[in-house]
Coordinates of N, CA and C in Angstrom, one line a residue:
Q10 N 0.8 -1.2 0.0 CA 0.0 0.0 0.0 C 0.9 1.2 0.0
A11 N 0.5 2.2 -0.8 CA 1.3 3.4 -0.9 C 1.1 4.3 0.3
P12 N 2.2 5.0 0.7 CA 2.0 5.8 1.9 C 1.1 7.0 1.6
C13 N 0.3 7.4 2.6 CA -0.6 8.5 2.4 C 0.1 9.8 2.3
R14 N -0.1 10.5 1.3 CA 0.6 11.8 1.1 C -0.4 12.9 1.5
H15 N 0.0 13.8 2.3 CA -0.9 14.9 2.7 C -0.4 16.1 1.8
Q16 N -1.4 16.7 1.2 CA -1.1 17.9 0.4 C -1.0 19.1 1.4
A17 N 0.0 19.9 1.2 CA 0.1 21.1 2.0 C -0.9 22.1 1.6
L18 N -1.5 22.7 2.5 CA -2.5 23.8 2.2 C -1.7 25.1 1.9
P19 N -2.3 25.9 1.0 CA -1.6 27.1 0.7 C -1.4 28.0 1.9
T20 N -0.3 28.6 2.0 CA 0.0 29.5 3.1 C -0.6 30.8 2.8
A21 N -0.7 31.7 3.9 CA -1.1 33.0 3.7 C -0.2 33.8 2.7
T22 N 1.1 33.5 2.8 CA 2.0 34.2 1.9 C 1.8 33.8 0.5
M23 N 1.5 32.5 0.3 CA 1.3 32.1 -1.1 C 0.0 32.7 -1.6
M24 N -1.0 32.8 -0.8 CA -2.3 33.4 -1.2 C -2.1 34.9 -1.6
Q25 N -1.3 35.6 -0.7 CA -1.1 37.0 -1.0 C -0.3 37.2 -2.3
S26 N 0.6 36.3 -2.5 CA 1.4 36.4 -3.8 C 0.5 36.1 -5.0
L27 N -0.4 35.1 -4.9 CA -1.3 34.8 -6.0 C -2.3 36.0 -6.2
L28 N -2.8 36.6 -5.1 CA -3.7 37.8 -5.3 C -2.9 38.9 -5.9
A29 N -1.7 39.1 -5.5 CA -0.9 40.2 -6.1 C -0.7 40.0 -7.6
L30 N -0.4 38.7 -7.9 CA -0.2 38.4 -9.4 C -1.5 38.7 -10.2
C31 N -2.6 38.2 -9.6 CA -3.9 38.4 -10.3 C -4.2 39.9 -10.4
G32 N -3.9 40.7 -9.4 CA -4.1 42.1 -9.4 C -3.2 42.8 -10.5
T33 N -2.0 42.3 -10.7 CA -1.1 42.9 -11.7 C -1.6 42.5 -13.1
L34 N -2.0 41.3 -13.3 CA -2.4 40.8 -14.6 C -3.8 41.2 -15.0
A35 N -4.7 41.5 -14.1 CA -6.1 41.8 -14.4 C -6.3 42.9 -15.4
P36 N -5.6 44.1 -15.2 CA -5.8 45.1 -16.2 C -5.4 44.8 -17.6
Y37 N -4.3 44.0 -17.7 CA -3.8 43.6 -19.1 C -4.8 42.6 -19.7
C38 N -5.3 41.7 -18.9 CA -6.3 40.8 -19.4 C -7.6 41.5 -19.8
G39 N -8.0 42.5 -19.1 CA -9.1 43.3 -19.5 C -8.9 44.0 -20.8
V40 N -7.7 44.6 -21.0 CA -7.4 45.2 -22.3 C -7.5 44.2 -23.4
L41 N -7.0 43.0 -23.2 CA -7.0 42.0 -24.2 C -8.5 41.6 -24.6
C42 N -9.4 41.6 -23.6 CA -10.8 41.4 -23.8 C -11.4 42.5 -24.6
F43 N -11.0 43.7 -24.4 CA -11.5 44.9 -25.1 C -11.0 44.8 -26.6
L44 N -9.9 44.2 -26.8 CA -9.3 44.1 -28.2 C -10.0 42.9 -29.0
A45 N -10.6 42.0 -28.3 CA -11.2 40.8 -28.9 C -12.1 41.1 -30.1
P46 N -13.0 42.2 -30.1 CA -13.8 42.5 -31.3 C -13.1 43.1 -32.5
M47 N -11.8 43.5 -32.3 CA -11.1 44.2 -33.3 C -11.1 43.5 -34.7
P48 N -10.8 42.1 -34.8 CA -10.9 41.5 -36.1 C -12.3 41.6 -36.7
T49 N -13.3 41.5 -35.9 CA -14.7 41.5 -36.5 C -15.0 42.9 -37.0
I50 N -14.6 44.0 -36.3 CA -14.8 45.3 -36.7 C -14.0 45.7 -37.9
L51 N -12.7 45.1 -38.0 CA -11.9 45.3 -39.2 C -12.6 44.7 -40.4
E52 N -13.2 43.5 -40.2 CA -13.9 42.8 -41.3 C -15.1 43.6 -41.7
V53 N -15.8 44.2 -40.7 CA -17.0 45.1 -41.0 C -16.5 46.2 -41.9
A54 N -15.4 46.9 -41.5 CA -14.9 48.0 -42.3 C -14.5 47.6 -43.7
R55 N -13.8 46.4 -43.8 CA -13.4 45.9 -45.1 C -14.5 45.6 -46.0
D56 N -15.6 44.9 -45.4 CA -16.7 44.5 -46.2 C -17.8 45.6 -46.4
K57 N -17.6 46.7 -45.6 CA -18.5 47.8 -45.6 C -20.0 47.3 -45.3
S58 N -20.1 46.3 -44.3 CA -21.4 45.8 -43.9 C -21.2 45.2 -42.6
T59 N -22.3 45.4 -41.8 CA -22.3 44.7 -40.4 C -23.0 43.3 -40.5
G60 N -23.6 43.0 -41.7 CA -24.3 41.8 -41.8 C -25.4 41.7 -40.7
A61 N -25.4 40.5 -40.0 CA -26.4 40.3 -39.0 C -25.8 40.6 -37.6
L62 N -24.7 41.2 -37.5 CA -24.1 41.5 -36.2 C -24.9 42.4 -35.4
P63 N -25.1 42.2 -34.0 CA -25.8 43.1 -33.2 C -24.9 44.2 -32.7
L64 N -25.6 45.3 -32.4 CA -24.8 46.5 -31.9 C -24.6 46.4 -30.4
L65 N -25.4 45.6 -29.7 CA -25.4 45.6 -28.2 C -24.0 45.3 -27.6
P66 N -23.1 44.4 -28.1 CA -21.8 44.3 -27.5 C -21.0 45.5 -27.5
Y67 N -21.1 46.4 -28.4 CA -20.3 47.6 -28.5 C -20.9 48.7 -27.6
S68 N -22.2 48.9 -27.6 CA -22.8 49.9 -26.8 C -22.6 49.5 -25.3
S69 N -22.8 48.2 -25.0 CA -22.6 47.8 -23.6 C -21.1 47.8 -23.2
M70 N -20.2 47.7 -24.1 CA -18.8 47.9 -23.8 C -18.5 49.3 -23.3
I71 N -19.1 50.2 -24.0 CA -18.9 51.7 -23.7 C -19.5 51.9 -22.3
S72 N -20.7 51.5 -22.0 CA -21.4 51.7 -20.8 C -20.7 51.0 -19.6
N73 N -20.3 49.7 -19.8 CA -19.7 49.0 -18.8 C -18.3 49.6 -18.4
S74 N -17.5 49.9 -19.4 CA -16.2 50.5 -19.2 C -16.3 51.8 -18.5
F75 N -17.2 52.6 -18.9 CA -17.4 54.0 -18.3 C -17.7 53.8 -16.8
V76 N -18.6 52.9 -16.5 CA -18.9 52.7 -15.1 C -17.7 52.3 -14.3
W77 N -16.9 51.5 -14.8 CA -15.7 51.0 -14.1 C -14.6 52.1 -14.1
V78 N -14.6 53.0 -15.1 CA -13.7 54.2 -15.0 C -14.1 55.1 -13.9
M79 N -15.4 55.3 -13.7 CA -15.9 56.1 -12.6 C -15.6 55.5 -11.3
Y80 N -15.8 54.2 -11.2 CA -15.5 53.5 -9.9 C -14.0 53.6 -9.6
G81 N -13.1 53.4 -10.6 CA -11.7 53.5 -10.4 C -11.3 54.9 -10.0
L82 N -11.9 55.9 -10.5 CA -11.6 57.3 -10.2 C -12.0 57.6 -8.7
L83 N -13.2 57.1 -8.4 CA -13.8 57.3 -7.0 C -12.9 56.6 -6.0
K84 N -12.4 55.5 -6.3 CA -11.6 54.7 -5.3 C -10.1 54.9 -5.5
N85 N -9.7 55.8 -6.4 CA -8.3 56.0 -6.7 C -7.6 54.7 -7.0
L86 N -8.1 54.0 -8.0 CA -7.5 52.8 -8.5 C -7.1 52.9 -9.9
P87 N -5.8 53.4 -10.2 CA -5.4 53.6 -11.6 C -5.5 52.4 -12.5
S88 N -5.2 51.2 -11.9 CA -5.3 50.0 -12.8 C -6.7 49.8 -13.3
V89 N -7.7 50.2 -12.5 CA -9.1 50.0 -12.9 C -9.5 51.1 -13.9
Y90 N -9.3 52.4 -13.6 CA -9.7 53.4 -14.5 C -8.9 53.5 -15.8
M91 N -7.6 53.2 -15.7 CA -6.9 53.3 -16.9 C -7.2 52.1 -17.9
S92 N -7.3 50.9 -17.4 CA -7.6 49.8 -18.3 C -9.0 49.9 -18.9
N93 N -10.0 50.4 -18.1 CA -11.3 50.6 -18.6 C -11.5 51.8 -19.5
A94 N -10.6 52.8 -19.4 CA -10.6 53.9 -20.3 C -10.2 53.4 -21.7
V95 N -9.4 52.4 -21.8 CA -9.1 51.7 -23.1 C -10.4 51.1 -23.6
G96 N -11.2 50.5 -22.7 CA -12.5 49.9 -23.1 C -13.5 50.9 -23.6
V97 N -13.5 52.1 -23.0 CA -14.4 53.2 -23.5 C -14.0 53.6 -24.9
T98 N -12.7 53.8 -25.0 CA -12.1 54.2 -26.3 C -12.4 53.2 -27.4
L99 N -12.0 52.0 -27.2 CA -12.3 50.9 -28.2 C -13.7 50.7 -28.4
G100 N -14.6 50.7 -27.4 CA -16.0 50.6 -27.5 C -16.6 51.7 -28.4
T101 N -16.1 52.9 -28.2 CA -16.5 54.0 -29.0 C -16.1 53.8 -30.5
Y102 N -14.9 53.3 -30.7 CA -14.4 53.1 -32.1 C -15.3 52.0 -32.7
Y103 N -15.5 50.9 -32.0 CA -16.4 49.8 -32.5 C -17.8 50.3 -32.8
F104 N -18.3 51.1 -31.9 CA -19.7 51.6 -32.1 C -19.7 52.5 -33.4
R105 N -18.8 53.4 -33.5 CA -18.7 54.3 -34.7 C -18.6 53.5 -36.0
T106 N -17.7 52.5 -36.0 CA -17.5 51.8 -37.2 C -18.7 51.0 -37.5
Y107 N -19.4 50.4 -36.5 CA -20.6 49.7 -36.8 C -21.7 50.6 -37.4
T108 N -21.8 51.7 -36.8 CA -22.9 52.7 -37.3 C -22.6 53.2 -38.7
K109 N -21.3 53.3 -39.0 CA -21.0 53.8 -40.3 C -21.4 52.8 -41.4
Y110 N -21.3 51.5 -41.1 CA -21.5 50.5 -42.1 C -22.8 49.7 -41.9
C111 N -23.6 50.1 -41.0 CA -24.9 49.4 -40.7 C -25.9 49.8 -41.8
T112 N -26.5 48.9 -42.5 CA -27.4 49.2 -43.6 C -28.8 48.5 -43.4
T113 N -29.0 47.8 -42.3 CA -30.2 47.1 -42.1 C -31.4 48.1 -41.9
I114 N -32.6 47.6 -42.3 CA -33.8 48.4 -42.2 C -34.0 48.7 -40.7
G115 N -34.3 50.0 -40.4 CA -34.5 50.4 -39.0 C -33.2 50.7 -38.2
A116 N -32.1 50.6 -38.9 CA -30.8 50.8 -38.2 C -30.7 52.1 -37.5
G117 N -31.2 53.2 -38.1 CA -31.1 54.5 -37.5 C -31.8 54.5 -36.1
K118 N -33.0 54.0 -36.0 CA -33.7 53.9 -34.8 C -32.9 53.1 -33.7
Q119 N -32.4 51.9 -34.2 CA -31.6 51.1 -33.3 C -30.4 51.8 -32.8
I120 N -29.7 52.5 -33.6 CA -28.5 53.2 -33.3 C -28.8 54.3 -32.3
R121 N -29.8 55.1 -32.5 CA -30.2 56.1 -31.6 C -30.6 55.6 -30.3
T122 N -31.3 54.4 -30.2 CA -31.7 53.8 -29.0 C -30.4 53.4 -28.1
H123 N -29.5 52.8 -28.8 CA -28.3 52.4 -28.1 C -27.5 53.6 -27.7
F124 N -27.4 54.6 -28.5 CA -26.6 55.8 -28.1 C -27.3 56.5 -26.9
R125 N -28.6 56.6 -27.0 CA -29.3 57.2 -25.8 C -29.1 56.4 -24.6
G126 N -29.2 55.1 -24.7 CA -29.0 54.3 -23.5 C -27.7 54.4 -22.9
A127 N -26.6 54.4 -23.7 CA -25.3 54.6 -23.2 C -25.1 56.0 -22.6
A128 N -25.7 57.0 -23.3 CA -25.6 58.4 -22.7 C -26.3 58.5 -21.4
C129 N -27.5 57.9 -21.3 CA -28.2 58.0 -20.0 C -27.4 57.3 -18.9
I130 N -26.7 56.2 -19.1 CA -25.9 55.6 -18.1 C -24.8 56.5 -17.7
I131 N -24.1 57.1 -18.7 CA -23.0 58.0 -18.4 C -23.4 59.2 -17.6
V132 N -24.5 59.8 -18.0 CA -25.0 61.0 -17.3 C -25.5 60.7 -15.9
F133 N -26.2 59.6 -15.8 CA -26.7 59.1 -14.5 C -25.6 59.0 -13.5
N134 N -24.5 58.3 -13.9 CA -23.3 58.1 -13.0 C -22.6 59.3 -12.7
M135 N -22.5 60.2 -13.6 CA -21.9 61.5 -13.4 C -22.7 62.3 -12.4
C136 N -24.0 62.3 -12.5 CA -24.9 62.9 -11.5 C -24.8 62.3 -10.1
L137 N -24.7 61.0 -10.1 CA -24.5 60.3 -8.8 C -23.2 60.8 -8.1
A138 N -22.2 60.9 -8.9 CA -20.9 61.4 -8.3 C -21.0 62.8 -7.8
Q139 N -21.9 63.6 -8.3 CA -22.0 65.0 -7.9 C -23.0 65.1 -6.7
I140 N -23.9 64.2 -6.6 CA -25.0 64.3 -5.5 C -24.6 63.6 -4.3
L141 N -24.2 62.4 -4.4 CA -24.0 61.5 -3.2 C -22.5 61.6 -2.7
E142 N -22.4 61.1 -1.5 CA -21.1 61.0 -0.9 C -20.2 60.0 -1.6
K143 N -18.9 60.2 -1.7 CA -18.0 59.5 -2.5 C -18.1 58.0 -2.3
D144 N -18.0 57.5 -1.1 CA -18.0 56.1 -0.8 C -19.4 55.4 -1.2
M145 N -20.5 56.1 -0.9 CA -21.8 55.6 -1.3 C -21.9 55.5 -2.8
T146 N -21.4 56.5 -3.5 CA -21.5 56.5 -5.0 C -20.6 55.4 -5.5
A147 N -19.5 55.2 -4.9 CA -18.6 54.1 -5.4 C -19.3 52.7 -5.2
D148 N -20.0 52.6 -4.1 CA -20.6 51.3 -3.8 C -21.8 51.0 -4.8
I149 N -22.5 52.1 -5.1 CA -23.6 51.9 -6.1 C -23.1 51.6 -7.4
I150 N -22.0 52.3 -7.8 CA -21.4 52.2 -9.2 C -20.8 50.8 -9.3
R151 N -20.2 50.3 -8.2 CA -19.6 49.0 -8.2 C -20.7 47.9 -8.5
K152 N -21.8 48.0 -7.8 CA -22.9 47.1 -8.0 C -23.4 47.2 -9.5
E153 N -23.6 48.4 -9.9 CA -24.0 48.7 -11.3 C -23.1 48.1 -12.3
G154 N -21.8 48.2 -12.0 CA -20.7 47.7 -12.9 C -20.8 46.2 -13.0
V155 N -21.1 45.5 -12.0 CA -21.2 44.1 -12.0 C -22.4 43.7 -12.9
F156 N -23.5 44.4 -12.8 CA -24.7 44.2 -13.6 C -24.4 44.4 -15.1
Y157 N -23.7 45.6 -15.4 CA -23.4 45.8 -16.8 C -22.3 44.9 -17.4
C158 N -21.5 44.3 -16.5 CA -20.5 43.3 -16.9 C -21.3 42.1 -17.4
L159 N -22.3 41.7 -16.6 CA -23.1 40.5 -17.0 C -23.8 40.8 -18.3
E160 N -24.3 42.0 -18.4 CA -25.0 42.4 -19.7 C -24.0 42.3 -20.9
L161 N -22.8 42.8 -20.7 CA -21.8 42.8 -21.7 C -21.5 41.4 -22.2
F162 N -21.3 40.5 -21.2 CA -21.0 39.1 -21.6 C -22.3 38.4 -22.2
A163 N -23.5 38.7 -21.7 CA -24.7 38.2 -22.3 C -24.8 38.7 -23.8
S164 N -24.5 39.9 -24.0 CA -24.6 40.5 -25.4 C -23.6 39.8 -26.3
L165 N -22.5 39.4 -25.8 CA -21.5 38.6 -26.6 C -22.1 37.3 -27.0
L166 N -22.9 36.7 -26.1 CA -23.6 35.4 -26.4 C -24.6 35.6 -27.5
V167 N -25.3 36.7 -27.5 CA -26.2 37.1 -28.6 C -25.5 37.1 -29.9
A168 N -24.3 37.8 -29.9 CA -23.5 37.9 -31.1 C -23.0 36.5 -31.6
L169 N -22.7 35.6 -30.7 CA -22.3 34.3 -31.1 C -23.4 33.5 -31.7
K170 N -24.6 33.8 -31.3 CA -25.8 33.1 -31.8 C -26.0 33.4 -33.3
H171 N -25.6 34.6 -33.7 CA -25.8 35.0 -35.1 C -24.5 34.6 -35.8

């Protein structure tokens, strides 16, 4: 019979090191996720058509990223606000490229709806930051950010369906 081997449990130092590594890598992984739609958008620009692609992944990228930029600014977390500023920038580029080449019937109404939705989220959060106490605003925006993150990934599933 083989001797019983006991696995050593991770020590507090090992866990702290792992958390520090994840904290260091997270912003870079986030930026890579924001770059994921780039080949699709370049294809849209090349073909001058969006085909059956939905607009939701790009408008929700703008909204989600903006919320996390606000949270990062309120909590003074440069890794959060800087990496998500990339998401706002790329999301805006994707949105503009999509709208430039979208030729489906009723596209104008759809684009206006998405634009207004993203604008409302941005204005709402800026107003929160002006009206409420900083920590309360950050807590609300953090919860809102989790919701929009779920929306963003759900919208990507919609895109995969097409």
